[in-house]
C-alpha cells in the first residue's frame, strides 16, 4: 500500500519570504501522480499543484513550485514571496496512475503553515 | 460554475444516534468520493462512486456506514449507530472521471458526544 509522510507538523514563514514543505512517499508503482492541496481554516480544500511521475521537469504554478526527486521518493513544495493568504494546512497526496490501480488520493497528515506579517 | 455542495455544515449528535450527510457534486461529474478527515490527520477515502456504481468501498466500516448515489448525481452518507470515534469532518469530492482533478466540498463537521 502507498504511504505519504509529511514530517513537519507545523512551519512558519515571514511574509515575502520563501518556505519549503517536505513530503516523502512510498510506492512500488512507476506510474503515479503527486499533489499538494491547501486547506484554509474552515474552508474547502483546493489543489495547489500536481506532478506526473513520468515528467522530469518540476511543476510550477506562479509562486508555487515543487522539487520532485523520483529516486528519493521526495516531493517538496516551495512557496516564494509568501503572503498572508497562504496560511493554511497543506497536504501532500499520492494517486496511482496505471490501469487497474486505485484512483483514490492517499494523503499525508498535513503541515500547518503560519505566515507572520 | 457551482462547486460541490454539502449539508449540513455542522452536526452534533449523541453516540448510538443516526446521522446522514448530503452531497451535490459539480454538474456533469461522474465520479464522487466521500472522505473522512479526523482532526490532525489527512483525509481518508471511505467510498468512491462512478456514476451510481461503487468503485471502492474497502475502507468503509460497513457495519455502521452506508452510502448511496441515486441516479448518479447526489449522494448521501449515513452513519447508524454513531460512535465517539466517528467525530470528524466528512468531505465530499467530485471529478469528471477517475483520472481528472478532484474538487472538494466544504465538508460536514460531525461531533459525537
Tab-separated table of C-alpha atoms in Angstrom:
chain	number	residue	atom	x	y	z
A	1	UNK	CA	0.000	0.000	0.000
A	2	UNK	CA	1.152	3.501	-0.747
A	3	UNK	CA	2.008	5.834	2.122
A	4	UNK	CA	2.662	9.562	2.283
A	5	UNK	CA	4.701	11.146	5.074
A	6	UNK	CA	4.866	14.806	5.988
A	7	UNK	CA	7.472	15.173	8.718
A	8	UNK	CA	6.768	18.816	9.571
A	9	UNK	CA	3.545	19.205	11.580
A	10	UNK	CA	3.990	22.980	11.648
A	11	UNK	CA	6.031	25.566	9.785
A	12	UNK	CA	6.165	29.324	9.897
A	13	UNK	CA	7.459	31.937	7.484
A	14	UNK	CA	7.723	35.698	7.338
A	15	UNK	CA	5.632	37.488	4.783
A	16	UNK	CA	7.506	37.852	1.460
A	17	UNK	CA	9.991	35.098	2.399
A	18	UNK	CA	10.304	31.602	0.962
A	19	UNK	CA	9.340	28.375	2.690
A	20	UNK	CA	9.684	24.717	1.719
A	21	UNK	CA	7.335	21.978	2.896
A	22	UNK	CA	8.586	18.398	2.821
A	23	UNK	CA	6.872	15.232	1.673
A	24	UNK	CA	8.101	11.699	1.122
A	25	UNK	CA	6.133	8.762	-0.194
A	26	UNK	CA	6.476	5.048	-0.560
A	27	UNK	CA	5.309	3.104	-3.605
A	28	UNK	CA	6.349	0.271	-5.837
A	29	UNK	CA	4.497	1.729	-8.819
A	30	UNK	CA	6.182	3.569	-11.664
A	31	UNK	CA	3.145	5.469	-12.899
A	32	UNK	CA	1.558	7.855	-10.429
A	33	UNK	CA	0.670	11.449	-9.652
A	34	UNK	CA	1.594	13.656	-6.732
A	35	UNK	CA	-0.362	16.637	-5.467
A	36	UNK	CA	-0.215	19.450	-2.965
A	37	UNK	CA	-3.561	20.586	-1.567
A	38	UNK	CA	-4.238	23.669	0.541
A	39	UNK	CA	-6.938	23.689	3.233
A	40	UNK	CA	-7.500	27.127	4.816
A	41	UNK	CA	-9.195	27.217	8.221
A	42	UNK	CA	-12.865	26.312	7.881
A	43	UNK	CA	-12.624	26.446	4.125
A	44	UNK	CA	-12.549	23.817	1.478
A	45	UNK	CA	-9.555	22.019	0.127
A	46	UNK	CA	-8.149	23.266	-3.147
A	47	UNK	CA	-5.486	21.912	-5.455
A	48	UNK	CA	-2.245	23.890	-5.439
A	49	UNK	CA	-0.069	21.923	-7.816
A	50	UNK	CA	0.284	18.478	-9.396
A	51	UNK	CA	3.186	16.465	-10.748
A	52	UNK	CA	3.113	13.483	-13.082
A	53	UNK	CA	5.761	10.928	-12.156
A	54	UNK	CA	6.803	10.415	-15.787
A	55	UNK	CA	7.704	14.073	-16.179
A	56	UNK	CA	11.243	15.026	-15.215
A	57	UNK	CA	10.509	18.730	-15.189
A	58	UNK	CA	9.325	20.098	-11.883
A	59	UNK	CA	5.843	21.626	-11.911
A	60	UNK	CA	5.361	25.325	-11.189
A	61	UNK	CA	2.270	27.441	-10.611
A	62	UNK	CA	3.049	31.107	-10.110
A	63	UNK	CA	4.663	31.360	-6.635
A	64	UNK	CA	4.386	27.621	-6.027
A	65	UNK	CA	6.910	25.104	-7.287
A	66	UNK	CA	7.900	21.560	-6.447
A	67	UNK	CA	11.162	19.675	-6.160
A	68	UNK	CA	10.357	16.164	-7.353
A	69	UNK	CA	13.081	13.619	-6.681
A	70	UNK	CA	11.705	10.330	-8.019
A	71	UNK	CA	14.572	8.113	-6.938
A	72	UNK	CA	14.476	9.502	-3.415
A	73	UNK	CA	10.637	9.453	-3.418
A	74	UNK	CA	10.614	13.036	-2.288
A	75	UNK	CA	8.156	15.769	-3.312
A	76	UNK	CA	8.652	19.120	-1.598
A	77	UNK	CA	6.648	22.304	-2.120
A	78	UNK	CA	8.320	25.709	-2.281
A	79	UNK	CA	6.258	28.824	-1.717
A	80	UNK	CA	8.011	32.014	-2.808
A	81	UNK	CA	7.102	35.542	-1.728
A	82	UNK	CA	4.787	34.181	0.972
A	83	UNK	CA	1.534	36.032	1.518
A	84	UNK	CA	-0.816	36.138	4.498
A	85	UNK	CA	-3.378	34.255	2.416
A	86	UNK	CA	-1.017	31.308	2.128
A	87	UNK	CA	-1.634	30.428	5.776
A	88	UNK	CA	-3.355	27.047	5.789
A	89	UNK	CA	-2.910	23.307	6.212
A	90	UNK	CA	-1.016	21.839	3.304
A	91	UNK	CA	-1.498	18.213	2.366
A	92	UNK	CA	0.696	16.119	0.131
A	93	UNK	CA	-1.210	13.400	-1.734
A	94	UNK	CA	-0.492	10.428	-3.984
A	95	UNK	CA	-2.598	8.791	-6.656
A	96	UNK	CA	-1.910	5.737	-8.751
A	97	UNK	CA	-1.771	6.354	-12.457
A	98	UNK	CA	-1.673	2.951	-14.040
A	99	UNK	CA	-4.573	0.848	-15.246
A	100	UNK	CA	-6.025	-1.340	-12.571
A	101	UNK	CA	-4.733	0.897	-9.844
A	102	UNK	CA	-6.952	2.757	-7.432
A	103	UNK	CA	-7.532	6.378	-8.340
A	104	UNK	CA	-8.124	7.336	-4.757
A	105	UNK	CA	-5.957	10.007	-3.187
A	106	UNK	CA	-3.700	8.928	-0.321
A	107	UNK	CA	-2.952	11.916	1.902
A	108	UNK	CA	-0.219	12.752	4.361
A	109	UNK	CA	-1.073	14.141	7.799
A	110	UNK	CA	-0.527	17.716	6.714
A	111	UNK	CA	1.688	20.672	7.593
A	112	UNK	CA	0.205	23.744	9.221
A	113	UNK	CA	1.768	26.849	7.680
A	114	UNK	CA	1.689	30.147	9.546
A	115	UNK	CA	2.621	33.350	7.754
A	116	UNK	CA	3.849	36.138	10.022
A	117	UNK	CA	3.387	39.772	8.976
B	1	UNK	CA	-19.666	27.052	-12.221
B	2	UNK	CA	-21.141	25.963	-8.898
B	3	UNK	CA	-18.859	23.934	-6.669
B	4	UNK	CA	-19.506	20.800	-4.664
B	5	UNK	CA	-22.287	21.425	-2.156
B	6	UNK	CA	-22.615	19.658	1.178
B	7	UNK	CA	-25.117	19.844	4.002
B	8	UNK	CA	-25.338	20.209	6.854
B	9	UNK	CA	-22.108	22.072	7.602
B	10	UNK	CA	-22.154	21.083	11.261
B	11	UNK	CA	-23.871	18.319	13.207
B	12	UNK	CA	-23.753	17.321	16.847
B	13	UNK	CA	-25.293	14.004	17.919
B	14	UNK	CA	-25.063	11.600	20.795
B	15	UNK	CA	-23.443	8.206	20.418
B	16	UNK	CA	-25.721	5.490	19.120
B	17	UNK	CA	-27.803	8.042	17.201
B	18	UNK	CA	-28.053	8.135	13.407
B	19	UNK	CA	-26.914	10.876	11.063
B	20	UNK	CA	-26.955	11.497	7.327
B	21	UNK	CA	-24.899	13.796	5.146
B	22	UNK	CA	-25.789	15.028	1.690
B	23	UNK	CA	-23.545	15.913	-1.245
B	24	UNK	CA	-24.341	17.509	-4.583
B	25	UNK	CA	-21.373	17.238	-6.959
B	26	UNK	CA	-20.409	19.579	-9.751
B	27	UNK	CA	-22.758	19.148	-12.700
B	28	UNK	CA	-21.502	16.532	-15.129
B	29	UNK	CA	-19.004	14.956	-12.758
B	30	UNK	CA	-19.286	11.199	-12.987
B	31	UNK	CA	-17.034	10.331	-10.071
B	32	UNK	CA	-17.915	11.111	-6.470
B	33	UNK	CA	-15.843	10.493	-3.350
B	34	UNK	CA	-16.542	10.560	0.378
B	35	UNK	CA	-13.547	11.147	2.660
B	36	UNK	CA	-13.276	11.106	6.447
B	37	UNK	CA	-10.849	13.614	7.973
B	38	UNK	CA	-10.160	13.069	11.655
B	39	UNK	CA	-8.633	16.018	13.500
B	40	UNK	CA	-4.896	16.184	12.941
B	41	UNK	CA	-4.921	13.756	10.031
B	42	UNK	CA	-5.263	13.841	6.282
B	43	UNK	CA	-8.483	12.774	4.583
B	44	UNK	CA	-9.084	9.050	4.171
B	45	UNK	CA	-11.262	7.696	1.381
B	46	UNK	CA	-14.425	5.970	2.567
B	47	UNK	CA	-16.160	5.270	-0.713
B	48	UNK	CA	-15.859	6.125	-4.403
B	49	UNK	CA	-18.720	6.102	-6.911
B	50	UNK	CA	-18.522	6.063	-10.681
B	51	UNK	CA	-21.955	7.281	-11.779
B	52	UNK	CA	-24.211	5.283	-9.436
B	53	UNK	CA	-21.924	2.287	-9.035
B	54	UNK	CA	-19.439	1.697	-6.217
B	55	UNK	CA	-15.795	1.565	-7.345
B	56	UNK	CA	-14.026	1.352	-3.983
B	57	UNK	CA	-15.520	0.949	-0.517
B	58	UNK	CA	-12.680	-1.027	1.015
B	59	UNK	CA	-12.245	1.424	3.904
B	60	UNK	CA	-15.920	1.949	4.656
B	61	UNK	CA	-16.973	0.446	8.030
B	62	UNK	CA	-19.930	-1.338	6.549
B	63	UNK	CA	-21.403	-2.399	9.864
B	64	UNK	CA	-22.370	1.205	10.561
B	65	UNK	CA	-21.703	3.295	7.472
B	66	UNK	CA	-23.686	3.231	4.255
B	67	UNK	CA	-23.733	5.408	1.174
B	68	UNK	CA	-25.731	5.676	-1.976
B	69	UNK	CA	-25.739	7.741	-5.122
B	70	UNK	CA	-29.140	7.650	-6.693
B	71	UNK	CA	-29.366	8.453	-10.398
B	72	UNK	CA	-25.634	9.093	-10.456
B	73	UNK	CA	-25.901	12.641	-9.122
B	74	UNK	CA	-26.496	13.450	-5.437
B	75	UNK	CA	-25.144	11.202	-2.740
B	76	UNK	CA	-25.906	10.554	0.911
B	77	UNK	CA	-23.629	9.071	3.554
B	78	UNK	CA	-25.249	7.600	6.653
B	79	UNK	CA	-23.870	6.501	9.993
B	80	UNK	CA	-26.004	4.252	12.181
B	81	UNK	CA	-25.280	3.957	15.049
B	82	UNK	CA	-22.628	6.619	15.572
B	83	UNK	CA	-19.609	6.099	17.823
B	84	UNK	CA	-17.383	8.658	19.519
B	85	UNK	CA	-14.559	7.877	17.099
B	86	UNK	CA	-16.754	8.934	14.166
B	87	UNK	CA	-16.203	12.561	15.146
B	88	UNK	CA	-14.550	14.044	12.074
B	89	UNK	CA	-15.056	16.221	9.025
B	90	UNK	CA	-16.727	14.348	6.179
B	91	UNK	CA	-15.601	15.648	2.813
B	92	UNK	CA	-17.287	15.059	-0.493
B	93	UNK	CA	-15.356	15.474	-3.723
B	94	UNK	CA	-16.206	15.026	-7.378
B	95	UNK	CA	-14.346	14.778	-10.660
B	96	UNK	CA	-15.195	14.448	-14.342
B	97	UNK	CA	-13.763	10.965	-14.267
B	98	UNK	CA	-11.373	8.972	-12.153
B	99	UNK	CA	-8.318	10.457	-13.865
B	100	UNK	CA	-9.339	14.094	-13.535
B	101	UNK	CA	-8.778	16.569	-10.724
B	102	UNK	CA	-10.952	16.162	-7.652
B	103	UNK	CA	-12.899	19.179	-6.426
B	104	UNK	CA	-13.787	19.223	-2.748
B	105	UNK	CA	-16.845	20.497	-0.951
B	106	UNK	CA	-16.704	22.498	2.314
B	107	UNK	CA	-17.270	19.388	4.432
B	108	UNK	CA	-19.596	18.458	7.279
B	109	UNK	CA	-18.121	18.619	10.754
B	110	UNK	CA	-19.612	15.847	12.903
B	111	UNK	CA	-19.268	15.804	16.668
B	112	UNK	CA	-20.408	12.681	18.506
B	113	UNK	CA	-20.863	13.147	22.266
